[in-house]
mmCIF file of C-alpha atoms in Angstrom:
data_model
loop_
_atom_site.group_PDB
_atom_site.id
_atom_site.type_symbol
_atom_site.label_atom_id
_atom_site.label_comp_id
_atom_site.label_asym_id
_atom_site.label_seq_id
_atom_site.Cartn_x
_atom_site.Cartn_y
_atom_site.Cartn_z
ATOM 1 C CA MET A 21 11.974 77.565 54.488
ATOM 2 C CA GLN A 22 15.527 77.135 53.295
ATOM 3 C CA ASP A 23 14.524 77.120 49.637
ATOM 4 C CA GLN A 24 14.018 80.421 47.838
ATOM 5 C CA THR A 25 10.807 78.955 46.427
ATOM 6 C CA PHE A 26 9.251 79.629 49.788
ATOM 7 C CA SER A 27 10.538 83.168 50.298
ATOM 8 C CA ARG A 28 7.035 84.546 50.022
ATOM 9 C CA LEU A 29 5.757 82.330 52.845
ATOM 10 C CA ALA A 30 5.342 84.078 56.168
ATOM 11 C CA PHE A 31 3.050 83.826 59.115
ATOM 12 C CA CYS A 32 1.290 86.678 60.878
ATOM 13 C CA VAL A 33 -0.295 86.766 64.272
ATOM 14 C CA THR A 34 -3.893 87.868 64.533
ATOM 15 C CA LEU A 35 -5.872 88.084 67.724
ATOM 16 C CA ALA A 36 -7.034 84.480 67.498
ATOM 17 C CA SER A 37 -5.460 82.647 64.574
ATOM 18 C CA TRP A 38 -2.638 82.314 62.071
ATOM 19 C CA VAL A 39 -2.640 83.145 58.411
ATOM 20 C CA ALA A 40 -2.165 79.808 56.671
ATOM 21 C CA ILE A 41 1.222 78.660 55.498
ATOM 22 C CA SER A 42 0.800 76.569 52.381
ATOM 23 C CA CYS A 43 2.911 73.512 51.645
ATOM 24 C CA ALA A 44 2.741 74.476 47.993
ATOM 25 C CA PRO A 45 3.753 77.972 46.898
ATOM 26 C CA ALA A 46 1.258 78.018 44.048
ATOM 27 C CA GLU A 47 -1.756 77.463 46.268
ATOM 28 C CA SER A 48 -3.340 79.132 49.284
ATOM 29 C CA ASP A 49 -5.565 77.719 51.977
ATOM 30 C CA SER A 50 -9.184 78.780 51.663
ATOM 31 C CA ASN A 51 -9.872 78.331 55.364
ATOM 32 C CA ASN A 52 -6.830 80.268 56.604
ATOM 33 C CA ASP A 53 -5.911 77.481 58.983
ATOM 34 C CA GLY A 54 -3.221 75.623 57.095
ATOM 35 C CA GLY A 55 -5.601 72.708 56.675
ATOM 36 C CA GLY A 56 -8.291 73.642 54.213
ATOM 37 C CA GLY A 57 -11.338 71.536 53.590
ATOM 38 C CA ALA A 58 -12.749 70.257 50.340
ATOM 39 C CA THR A 59 -15.729 68.265 49.195
ATOM 40 C CA ALA A 60 -14.784 64.842 47.926
ATOM 41 C CA THR A 61 -17.192 62.760 45.898
ATOM 42 C CA GLY A 62 -16.810 59.692 43.811
ATOM 43 C CA SER A 63 -17.975 56.223 43.050
ATOM 44 C CA VAL A 64 -16.097 53.060 43.830
ATOM 45 C CA SER A 65 -12.905 52.817 41.849
ATOM 46 C CA SER A 66 -10.073 50.345 41.958
ATOM 47 C CA ALA A 67 -6.487 51.268 41.330
ATOM 48 C CA SER A 68 -4.640 48.938 39.035
ATOM 49 C CA GLY A 69 -1.500 47.063 39.902
ATOM 50 C CA SER A 70 -0.589 44.317 42.308
ATOM 51 C CA GLY A 71 -0.894 44.776 46.007
ATOM 52 C CA VAL A 72 -3.844 47.165 45.867
ATOM 53 C CA ALA A 73 -6.384 46.992 48.648
ATOM 54 C CA THR A 74 -9.374 48.931 47.435
ATOM 55 C CA SER A 75 -12.135 50.288 49.608
ATOM 56 C CA SER A 76 -15.176 52.188 48.560
ATOM 57 C CA GLY A 77 -15.787 55.679 49.740
ATOM 58 C CA SER A 78 -18.348 58.218 48.707
ATOM 59 C CA ALA A 79 -20.527 61.065 49.930
ATOM 60 C CA SER A 80 -19.334 64.501 50.767
ATOM 61 C CA GLY A 81 -16.533 65.344 53.138
ATOM 62 C CA SER A 82 -16.058 68.528 55.044
ATOM 63 C CA GLY A 83 -12.901 70.443 55.839
ATOM 64 C CA VAL A 84 -10.927 70.492 59.019
ATOM 65 C CA ALA A 85 -12.999 71.169 62.078
ATOM 66 C CA ALA A 86 -12.728 74.537 63.745
ATOM 67 C CA SER A 87 -11.499 75.020 67.297
ATOM 68 C CA SER A 88 -14.156 72.906 68.901
ATOM 69 C CA GLY A 89 -13.816 70.199 66.281
ATOM 70 C CA THR A 90 -16.475 67.860 65.030
ATOM 71 C CA THR A 91 -16.599 64.322 66.288
ATOM 72 C CA VAL A 92 -17.188 61.826 63.519
ATOM 73 C CA ALA A 93 -17.897 58.333 64.662
ATOM 74 C CA GLY A 94 -17.079 55.341 62.543
ATOM 75 C CA THR A 95 -16.949 51.627 62.759
ATOM 76 C CA GLY A 96 -13.866 49.717 63.655
ATOM 77 C CA GLY A 97 -11.811 47.890 61.090
ATOM 78 C CA ASP A 98 -11.123 44.215 60.854
ATOM 79 C CA SER A 99 -8.743 42.682 63.324
ATOM 80 C CA SER A 100 -5.416 41.787 61.824
ATOM 81 C CA GLY A 101 -1.865 41.140 62.781
ATOM 82 C CA GLY A 102 0.416 38.252 63.480
ATOM 83 C CA SER A 103 0.654 35.991 66.441
ATOM 84 C CA GLY A 104 2.491 37.079 69.514
ATOM 85 C CA GLY A 105 6.215 36.643 69.769
ATOM 86 C CA ALA A 106 8.302 36.061 72.817
ATOM 87 C CA ALA A 107 8.919 39.090 74.962
ATOM 88 C CA PRO A 108 12.499 40.321 75.140
ATOM 89 C CA THR A 109 14.486 40.337 78.292
ATOM 90 C CA GLY A 110 15.535 43.581 79.912
ATOM 91 C CA SER A 111 13.680 46.867 79.881
ATOM 92 C CA GLY A 112 13.225 49.845 77.652
ATOM 93 C CA GLY A 113 11.656 50.538 74.307
ATOM 94 C CA ALA A 114 12.187 49.209 70.832
ATOM 95 C CA GLY A 115 15.807 48.495 70.095
ATOM 96 C CA MET A 116 16.719 48.331 73.807
ATOM 97 C CA GLY A 117 14.807 45.307 75.071
ATOM 98 C CA GLY A 118 16.475 42.365 73.361
ATOM 99 C CA TRP A 119 15.168 42.694 69.805
ATOM 100 C CA PRO A 120 17.385 44.176 67.108
ATOM 101 C CA GLU A 121 16.294 47.728 66.358
ATOM 102 C CA GLY A 122 13.605 47.772 63.719
ATOM 103 C CA ALA A 123 12.880 44.032 63.920
ATOM 104 C CA ILE A 124 10.088 43.817 66.505
ATOM 105 C CA PRO A 125 7.822 40.976 65.360
ATOM 106 C CA MET A 126 4.188 41.640 64.596
ATOM 107 C CA GLY A 127 1.930 40.783 67.516
ATOM 108 C CA ASN A 128 4.789 40.849 70.021
ATOM 109 C CA ALA A 129 4.145 40.711 73.747
ATOM 110 C CA PRO A 130 4.014 44.214 75.296
ATOM 111 C CA VAL A 131 7.174 45.771 76.710
ATOM 112 C CA PRO A 132 6.133 47.849 79.741
ATOM 113 C CA SER A 133 7.409 51.344 80.394
ATOM 114 C CA ALA A 134 9.165 52.202 83.666
ATOM 115 C CA GLY A 135 5.881 53.680 84.904
ATOM 116 C CA CYS A 136 4.111 50.329 84.911
ATOM 117 C CA GLY A 137 3.247 48.974 88.323
ATOM 118 C CA LYS A 138 3.386 52.422 89.928
ATOM 119 C CA ALA A 139 0.500 54.669 90.854
ATOM 120 C CA THR A 140 0.330 57.764 88.661
ATOM 121 C CA THR A 141 -0.750 61.290 89.421
ATOM 122 C CA LEU A 142 -1.536 61.992 85.767
ATOM 123 C CA THR A 143 -5.144 62.596 84.827
ATOM 124 C CA THR A 144 -6.817 63.807 81.651
ATOM 125 C CA LYS A 145 -5.792 67.452 81.386
ATOM 126 C CA GLU A 146 -3.193 69.927 80.086
ATOM 127 C CA TYR A 147 0.377 69.753 81.375
ATOM 128 C CA THR A 148 3.443 71.983 81.107
ATOM 129 C CA ILE A 149 6.984 70.795 80.487
ATOM 130 C CA SER A 150 10.301 72.614 80.130
ATOM 131 C CA SER A 151 11.867 71.829 76.763
ATOM 132 C CA SER A 152 14.665 73.626 74.890
ATOM 133 C CA GLY A 153 14.507 76.455 77.416
ATOM 134 C CA GLN A 154 10.761 77.038 77.002
ATOM 135 C CA ASN A 155 7.684 76.086 78.950
ATOM 136 C CA ARG A 156 5.603 74.008 76.534
ATOM 137 C CA VAL A 157 2.074 72.706 76.952
ATOM 138 C CA TYR A 158 0.592 69.383 75.967
ATOM 139 C CA TYR A 159 -2.571 67.473 76.707
ATOM 140 C CA VAL A 160 -2.818 63.945 78.041
ATOM 141 C CA ASP A 161 -5.952 61.847 77.658
ATOM 142 C CA MET A 162 -5.871 58.911 80.072
ATOM 143 C CA PRO A 163 -7.973 55.747 79.714
ATOM 144 C CA SER A 164 -11.028 55.546 81.910
ATOM 145 C CA ASN A 165 -10.415 53.151 84.799
ATOM 146 C CA TYR A 166 -6.681 53.358 84.080
ATOM 147 C CA ASP A 167 -4.835 50.196 85.130
ATOM 148 C CA MET A 168 -1.265 50.859 86.283
ATOM 149 C CA ASN A 169 -0.284 47.309 85.376
ATOM 150 C CA LYS A 170 -1.573 47.376 81.794
ATOM 151 C CA PRO A 171 0.830 48.606 79.084
ATOM 152 C CA TYR A 172 -1.451 50.720 76.871
ATOM 153 C CA ARG A 173 -0.856 51.876 73.352
ATOM 154 C CA LEU A 174 0.311 55.495 73.283
ATOM 155 C CA PHE A 175 -0.547 57.896 70.453
ATOM 156 C CA TYR A 176 1.416 61.105 69.845
ATOM 157 C CA THR A 177 -0.924 63.379 67.881
ATOM 158 C CA SER A 178 0.249 66.650 66.307
ATOM 159 C CA HIS A 179 -2.022 69.522 65.268
ATOM 160 C CA TRP A 180 -2.240 71.377 61.982
ATOM 161 C CA ILE A 181 -0.997 74.949 61.527
ATOM 162 C CA GLY A 182 -2.900 77.689 63.313
ATOM 163 C CA SER A 183 -4.341 75.288 65.864
ATOM 164 C CA ARG A 184 -3.531 73.895 69.304
ATOM 165 C CA TRP A 185 -3.933 70.672 71.218
ATOM 166 C CA GLN A 186 -7.553 71.667 71.875
ATOM 167 C CA ASP A 187 -8.355 71.203 68.182
ATOM 168 C CA VAL A 188 -6.930 67.693 68.122
ATOM 169 C CA GLU A 189 -8.730 66.769 71.342
ATOM 170 C CA GLY A 190 -11.893 68.283 69.863
ATOM 171 C CA GLN A 191 -11.626 65.820 66.991
ATOM 172 C CA ASP A 192 -11.159 62.878 69.382
ATOM 173 C CA PHE A 193 -7.501 62.645 68.337
ATOM 174 C CA TYR A 194 -8.172 62.473 64.621
ATOM 175 C CA PHE A 195 -11.243 60.364 65.423
ATOM 176 C CA LEU A 196 -9.082 57.429 66.511
ATOM 177 C CA LYS A 197 -10.489 57.293 70.035
ATOM 178 C CA PRO A 198 -14.064 56.323 68.997
ATOM 179 C CA GLN A 199 -12.640 53.763 66.564
ATOM 180 C CA MET A 200 -10.710 52.117 69.380
ATOM 181 C CA GLU A 201 -13.601 52.266 71.815
ATOM 182 C CA ALA A 202 -15.838 50.576 69.254
ATOM 183 C CA ASP A 203 -13.343 47.702 69.364
ATOM 184 C CA GLY A 204 -13.286 47.696 73.168
ATOM 185 C CA GLU A 205 -9.783 49.188 73.299
ATOM 186 C CA GLN A 206 -8.341 52.170 75.133
ATOM 187 C CA ALA A 207 -5.089 54.082 74.763
ATOM 188 C CA ILE A 208 -3.128 56.998 76.156
ATOM 189 C CA PHE A 209 -3.259 60.018 73.850
ATOM 190 C CA VAL A 210 -0.739 62.846 73.944
ATOM 191 C CA ALA A 211 -1.360 66.071 72.013
ATOM 192 C CA PRO A 212 1.354 68.754 72.174
ATOM 193 C CA SER A 213 0.955 72.386 71.143
ATOM 194 C CA SER A 214 3.486 74.231 69.047
ATOM 195 C CA ASP A 215 5.017 77.335 70.591
ATOM 196 C CA GLY A 216 2.769 79.480 68.415
ATOM 197 C CA ALA A 217 4.814 79.062 65.270
ATOM 198 C CA THR A 218 5.127 76.102 62.940
ATOM 199 C CA TRP A 219 6.563 72.788 64.079
ATOM 200 C CA GLN A 220 10.347 73.141 64.172
ATOM 201 C CA GLU A 221 13.607 71.374 64.997
ATOM 202 C CA LYS A 222 13.055 71.915 68.723
ATOM 203 C CA ASP A 223 9.841 69.930 68.495
ATOM 204 C CA HIS A 224 11.932 66.803 68.079
ATOM 205 C CA ALA A 225 13.382 67.598 71.513
ATOM 206 C CA LEU A 226 9.837 68.219 72.759
ATOM 207 C CA PHE A 227 8.847 64.710 71.669
ATOM 208 C CA ASP A 228 11.861 63.277 73.492
ATOM 209 C CA ASP A 229 11.143 65.259 76.657
ATOM 210 C CA ILE A 230 7.448 64.382 76.777
ATOM 211 C CA MET A 231 8.119 60.712 76.125
ATOM 212 C CA ALA A 232 10.829 60.574 78.813
ATOM 213 C CA PHE A 233 8.304 61.981 81.283
ATOM 214 C CA MET A 234 5.557 59.616 80.157
ATOM 215 C CA ASN A 235 7.908 56.642 80.419
ATOM 216 C CA GLU A 236 8.442 57.283 84.121
ATOM 217 C CA ASN A 237 4.897 58.262 85.007
ATOM 218 C CA VAL A 238 2.393 56.117 83.118
ATOM 219 C CA CYS A 239 2.148 52.508 82.012
ATOM 220 C CA TYR A 240 2.366 52.103 78.253
ATOM 221 C CA ASP A 241 3.808 49.592 75.817
ATOM 222 C CA THR A 242 7.146 50.980 74.644
ATOM 223 C CA THR A 243 6.858 48.919 71.458
ATOM 224 C CA ARG A 244 3.493 50.411 70.563
ATOM 225 C CA VAL A 245 4.076 54.143 70.473
ATOM 226 C CA PHE A 246 2.318 55.549 67.411
ATOM 227 C CA ALA A 247 2.350 58.995 65.786
ATOM 228 C CA THR A 248 -0.160 60.768 63.585
ATOM 229 C CA GLY A 249 -1.142 64.274 62.495
ATOM 230 C CA PHE A 250 -2.823 66.275 59.746
ATOM 231 C CA SER A 251 -1.242 68.782 57.351
ATOM 232 C CA PHE A 252 1.612 70.436 59.279
ATOM 233 C CA GLY A 253 0.878 67.813 61.924
ATOM 234 C CA GLY A 254 1.393 65.177 59.260
ATOM 235 C CA MET A 255 4.612 66.893 58.282
ATOM 236 C CA ILE A 256 6.080 66.814 61.805
ATOM 237 C CA THR A 257 4.914 63.194 62.013
ATOM 238 C CA TYR A 258 6.912 62.501 58.863
ATOM 239 C CA SER A 259 9.877 64.477 60.227
ATOM 240 C CA LEU A 260 9.880 62.442 63.460
ATOM 241 C CA SER A 261 9.597 59.219 61.486
ATOM 242 C CA THR A 262 12.899 59.867 59.721
ATOM 243 C CA ASN A 263 15.037 59.570 62.875
ATOM 244 C CA HIS A 264 12.836 58.176 65.670
ATOM 245 C CA GLN A 265 12.289 54.680 64.335
ATOM 246 C CA ALA A 266 13.449 53.145 67.642
ATOM 247 C CA GLU A 267 10.809 55.103 69.576
ATOM 248 C CA ILE A 268 7.870 55.162 67.121
ATOM 249 C CA ARG A 269 6.561 51.779 65.979
ATOM 250 C CA ALA A 270 4.304 53.094 63.212
ATOM 251 C CA ALA A 271 3.094 56.450 61.918
ATOM 252 C CA VAL A 272 0.222 57.783 59.824
ATOM 253 C CA GLY A 273 0.609 61.106 58.038
ATOM 254 C CA ILE A 274 -2.689 62.699 56.999
ATOM 255 C CA ALA A 275 -2.106 64.997 53.998
ATOM 256 C CA PRO A 276 1.635 65.434 54.684
ATOM 257 C CA ALA A 277 4.441 67.006 52.663
ATOM 258 C CA ASN A 278 8.189 66.407 52.712
ATOM 259 C CA TYR A 279 9.255 70.040 52.334
ATOM 260 C CA ASN A 280 8.634 73.368 54.085
ATOM 261 C CA ILE A 281 9.288 71.490 57.342
ATOM 262 C CA TRP A 282 12.497 71.008 59.317
ATOM 263 C CA LEU A 283 13.985 67.605 58.598
ATOM 264 C CA PRO A 284 16.854 65.977 60.503
ATOM 265 C CA GLU A 285 19.585 63.929 58.908
ATOM 266 C CA LYS A 286 17.593 60.878 57.902
ATOM 267 C CA THR A 287 18.732 57.552 59.314
ATOM 268 C CA ARG A 288 16.902 55.644 56.537
ATOM 269 C CA LYS A 289 16.023 52.934 59.040
ATOM 270 C CA PRO A 290 12.690 51.173 58.553
ATOM 271 C CA ILE A 291 9.412 52.233 60.152
ATOM 272 C CA ALA A 292 5.863 51.116 59.456
ATOM 273 C CA TRP A 293 4.196 53.930 57.536
ATOM 274 C CA MET A 294 0.853 54.974 56.040
ATOM 275 C CA HIS A 295 -0.347 58.284 54.651
ATOM 276 C CA THR A 296 -3.354 59.784 52.904
ATOM 277 C CA THR A 297 -3.428 62.337 50.090
ATOM 278 C CA GLY A 298 -6.274 63.887 48.116
ATOM 279 C CA MET A 299 -5.300 63.956 44.469
ATOM 280 C CA SER A 300 -6.680 67.493 44.113
ATOM 281 C CA ASP A 301 -4.846 68.725 47.236
ATOM 282 C CA GLY A 302 -3.183 71.988 46.249
ATOM 283 C CA THR A 303 -1.801 72.609 49.742
ATOM 284 C CA CYS A 304 0.242 69.443 50.288
ATOM 285 C CA PRO A 305 0.029 67.861 46.842
ATOM 286 C CA TRP A 306 0.860 64.377 45.607
ATOM 287 C CA VAL A 307 3.572 65.943 43.430
ATOM 288 C CA ASN A 308 4.836 69.473 43.957
ATOM 289 C CA ASN A 309 8.102 69.155 42.030
ATOM 290 C CA GLU A 310 8.999 65.889 40.317
ATOM 291 C CA ALA A 311 12.649 66.798 39.703
ATOM 292 C CA GLN A 312 13.210 67.835 43.327
ATOM 293 C CA LYS A 313 11.164 64.879 44.631
ATOM 294 C CA ARG A 314 8.793 67.118 46.539
ATOM 295 C CA GLY A 315 5.366 65.849 47.386
ATOM 296 C CA ALA A 316 3.529 63.044 49.145
ATOM 297 C CA LYS A 317 4.413 60.611 46.354
ATOM 298 C CA PHE A 318 8.059 60.827 47.363
ATOM 299 C CA ILE A 319 7.293 60.183 51.020
ATOM 300 C CA ALA A 320 5.676 56.917 49.937
ATOM 301 C CA LEU A 321 8.636 55.992 47.744
ATOM 302 C CA GLU A 322 11.148 56.845 50.473
ATOM 303 C CA LYS A 323 9.352 54.758 53.090
ATOM 304 C CA ALA A 324 8.905 51.856 50.659
ATOM 305 C CA GLU A 325 12.622 51.881 49.917
ATOM 306 C CA ASP A 326 13.561 52.100 53.599
ATOM 307 C CA ASN A 327 11.199 49.219 54.395
ATOM 308 C CA GLY A 328 12.562 46.897 51.731
ATOM 309 C CA CYS A 329 9.435 46.984 49.583
ATOM 310 C CA THR A 330 9.200 46.382 45.870
ATOM 311 C CA ILE A 331 8.850 49.734 44.112
ATOM 312 C CA PRO A 332 6.217 49.681 41.347
ATOM 313 C CA ALA A 333 6.734 51.524 38.087
ATOM 314 C CA GLU A 334 3.855 53.782 39.155
ATOM 315 C CA ILE A 335 2.055 53.899 42.488
ATOM 316 C CA PRO A 336 -1.636 53.205 41.804
ATOM 317 C CA THR A 337 -3.748 56.197 42.837
ATOM 318 C CA SER A 338 -7.439 57.076 42.794
ATOM 319 C CA ASN A 339 -9.117 60.275 41.651
ATOM 320 C CA GLY A 340 -12.504 59.004 42.790
ATOM 321 C CA ALA A 341 -13.393 56.953 45.833
ATOM 322 C CA TYR A 342 -10.476 56.315 48.139
ATOM 323 C CA SER A 343 -8.151 53.433 47.423
ATOM 324 C CA CYS A 344 -5.280 52.173 49.576
ATOM 325 C CA TYR A 345 -2.192 50.661 47.987
ATOM 326 C CA ASP A 346 -0.112 48.275 50.065
ATOM 327 C CA PHE A 347 3.470 48.051 48.865
ATOM 328 C CA GLN A 348 4.567 44.494 48.232
ATOM 329 C CA ASP A 349 7.471 42.451 49.645
ATOM 330 C CA CYS A 350 8.141 44.886 52.501
ATOM 331 C CA ASP A 351 9.871 43.772 55.673
ATOM 332 C CA PRO A 352 7.121 41.847 57.503
ATOM 333 C CA GLU A 353 7.492 44.165 60.510
ATOM 334 C CA HIS A 354 7.143 47.315 58.389
ATOM 335 C CA PRO A 355 3.980 47.435 56.293
ATOM 336 C CA THR A 356 3.866 50.441 53.995
ATOM 337 C CA ARG A 357 0.620 51.880 52.645
ATOM 338 C CA VAL A 358 -0.633 54.977 50.845
ATOM 339 C CA CYS A 359 -4.306 55.939 50.453
ATOM 340 C CA THR A 360 -5.415 58.378 47.759
ATOM 341 C CA PHE A 361 -8.796 59.783 46.815
ATOM 342 C CA GLY A 362 -10.431 62.385 44.602
ATOM 343 C CA GLY A 363 -10.513 65.141 47.184
ATOM 344 C CA GLY A 364 -8.559 68.052 48.565
ATOM 345 C CA HIS A 365 -6.652 68.964 51.715
ATOM 346 C CA THR A 366 -8.657 67.372 54.506
ATOM 347 C CA ASN A 367 -8.684 64.775 57.251
ATOM 348 C CA ILE A 368 -12.411 64.192 56.847
ATOM 349 C CA ASP A 369 -13.701 62.407 53.763
ATOM 350 C CA GLY A 370 -16.907 60.471 53.352
ATOM 351 C CA ASN A 371 -19.626 59.417 55.759
ATOM 352 C CA PRO A 372 -18.434 57.491 57.637
ATOM 353 C CA ASN A 373 -15.034 59.135 57.537
ATOM 354 C CA TRP A 374 -12.754 56.424 56.152
ATOM 355 C CA ILE A 375 -9.464 58.093 57.183
ATOM 356 C CA PRO A 376 -9.606 57.178 60.913
ATOM 357 C CA ILE A 377 -11.096 53.793 60.042
ATOM 358 C CA GLU A 378 -8.125 52.937 57.836
ATOM 359 C CA SER A 379 -5.681 54.555 60.299
ATOM 360 C CA TRP A 380 -6.933 52.391 63.164
ATOM 361 C CA LYS A 381 -6.851 49.254 60.998
ATOM 362 C CA PHE A 382 -3.228 50.071 60.224
ATOM 363 C CA PHE A 383 -2.229 50.763 63.834
ATOM 364 C CA LYS A 384 -3.964 47.841 65.487
ATOM 365 C CA GLN A 385 -2.188 45.170 63.438
ATOM 366 C CA PHE A 386 0.969 45.643 65.522
#
């Protein structure tokens, strides 16, 4: 918003929705929801270069689900991850429990939140919290047969523009919940709503306030807090990842951009990161401005640099079936991955939808 390039961008309230705000000034969103859909087709293709993990993906994909969402089931990914490390002494989250900040070993023993071992009054429903002088709403999805002594994974899931927590819940939290359940796993999901506008600076404080409340009231693993979101949700996920590395273990941005979103002063500390981008995405493109380093490409390069990875001369990408590139020589605790495909601005591609499959494979390795 600070750049004159975006002076024409504005949002208008209608009775039930927002006019889309595009990440890219040259493009508009066909669905008027800030997260337009596109049909992606292609045959199996492999990106060149070392460190590429290719996966096939074909068939048509639809755009972002409307208010009610569309549940797309998939199969779980392969189990991965290192062996468990020794648990730190003391209490608290990453960086406060005995491990140096940013150096939590893969497969570490869980670090329980303050809410572990205490009965909770939280159930699966909407809640209200005071944050930055406003009453804000968010939704909590609790595991069935919740165990107050089990530190669960916790996912912080942010919606796209013109939507609310209901849309994320309607998509089973970006379709991660059915992926986990297929693997016999459960988690706590948190889905906040914006205050009716775009995600802003105060939504960093909202994250802090919600997580402080969750820490006292539910049992979760403070070293396995994960963040994800699509479009503007992917952009706030990226924004949080630039200065919340001690609180967020890993993040997945689905069709994110690194501009037209409030960004804090970046700490440049490492964080495990993955994102997806359709190479024909005109809303949050791979490259919006090469000279100004705007676009998803530059998110990948920034995270690779922060995570100590080797930077290739060119990041291998795919204009056909999806392909995921794993950066090489990264800090072992901070894998860094980018998945590209020959499609547009969407969080649904292929049948089965590979995006939540690859997201869950990425998250569960920790």
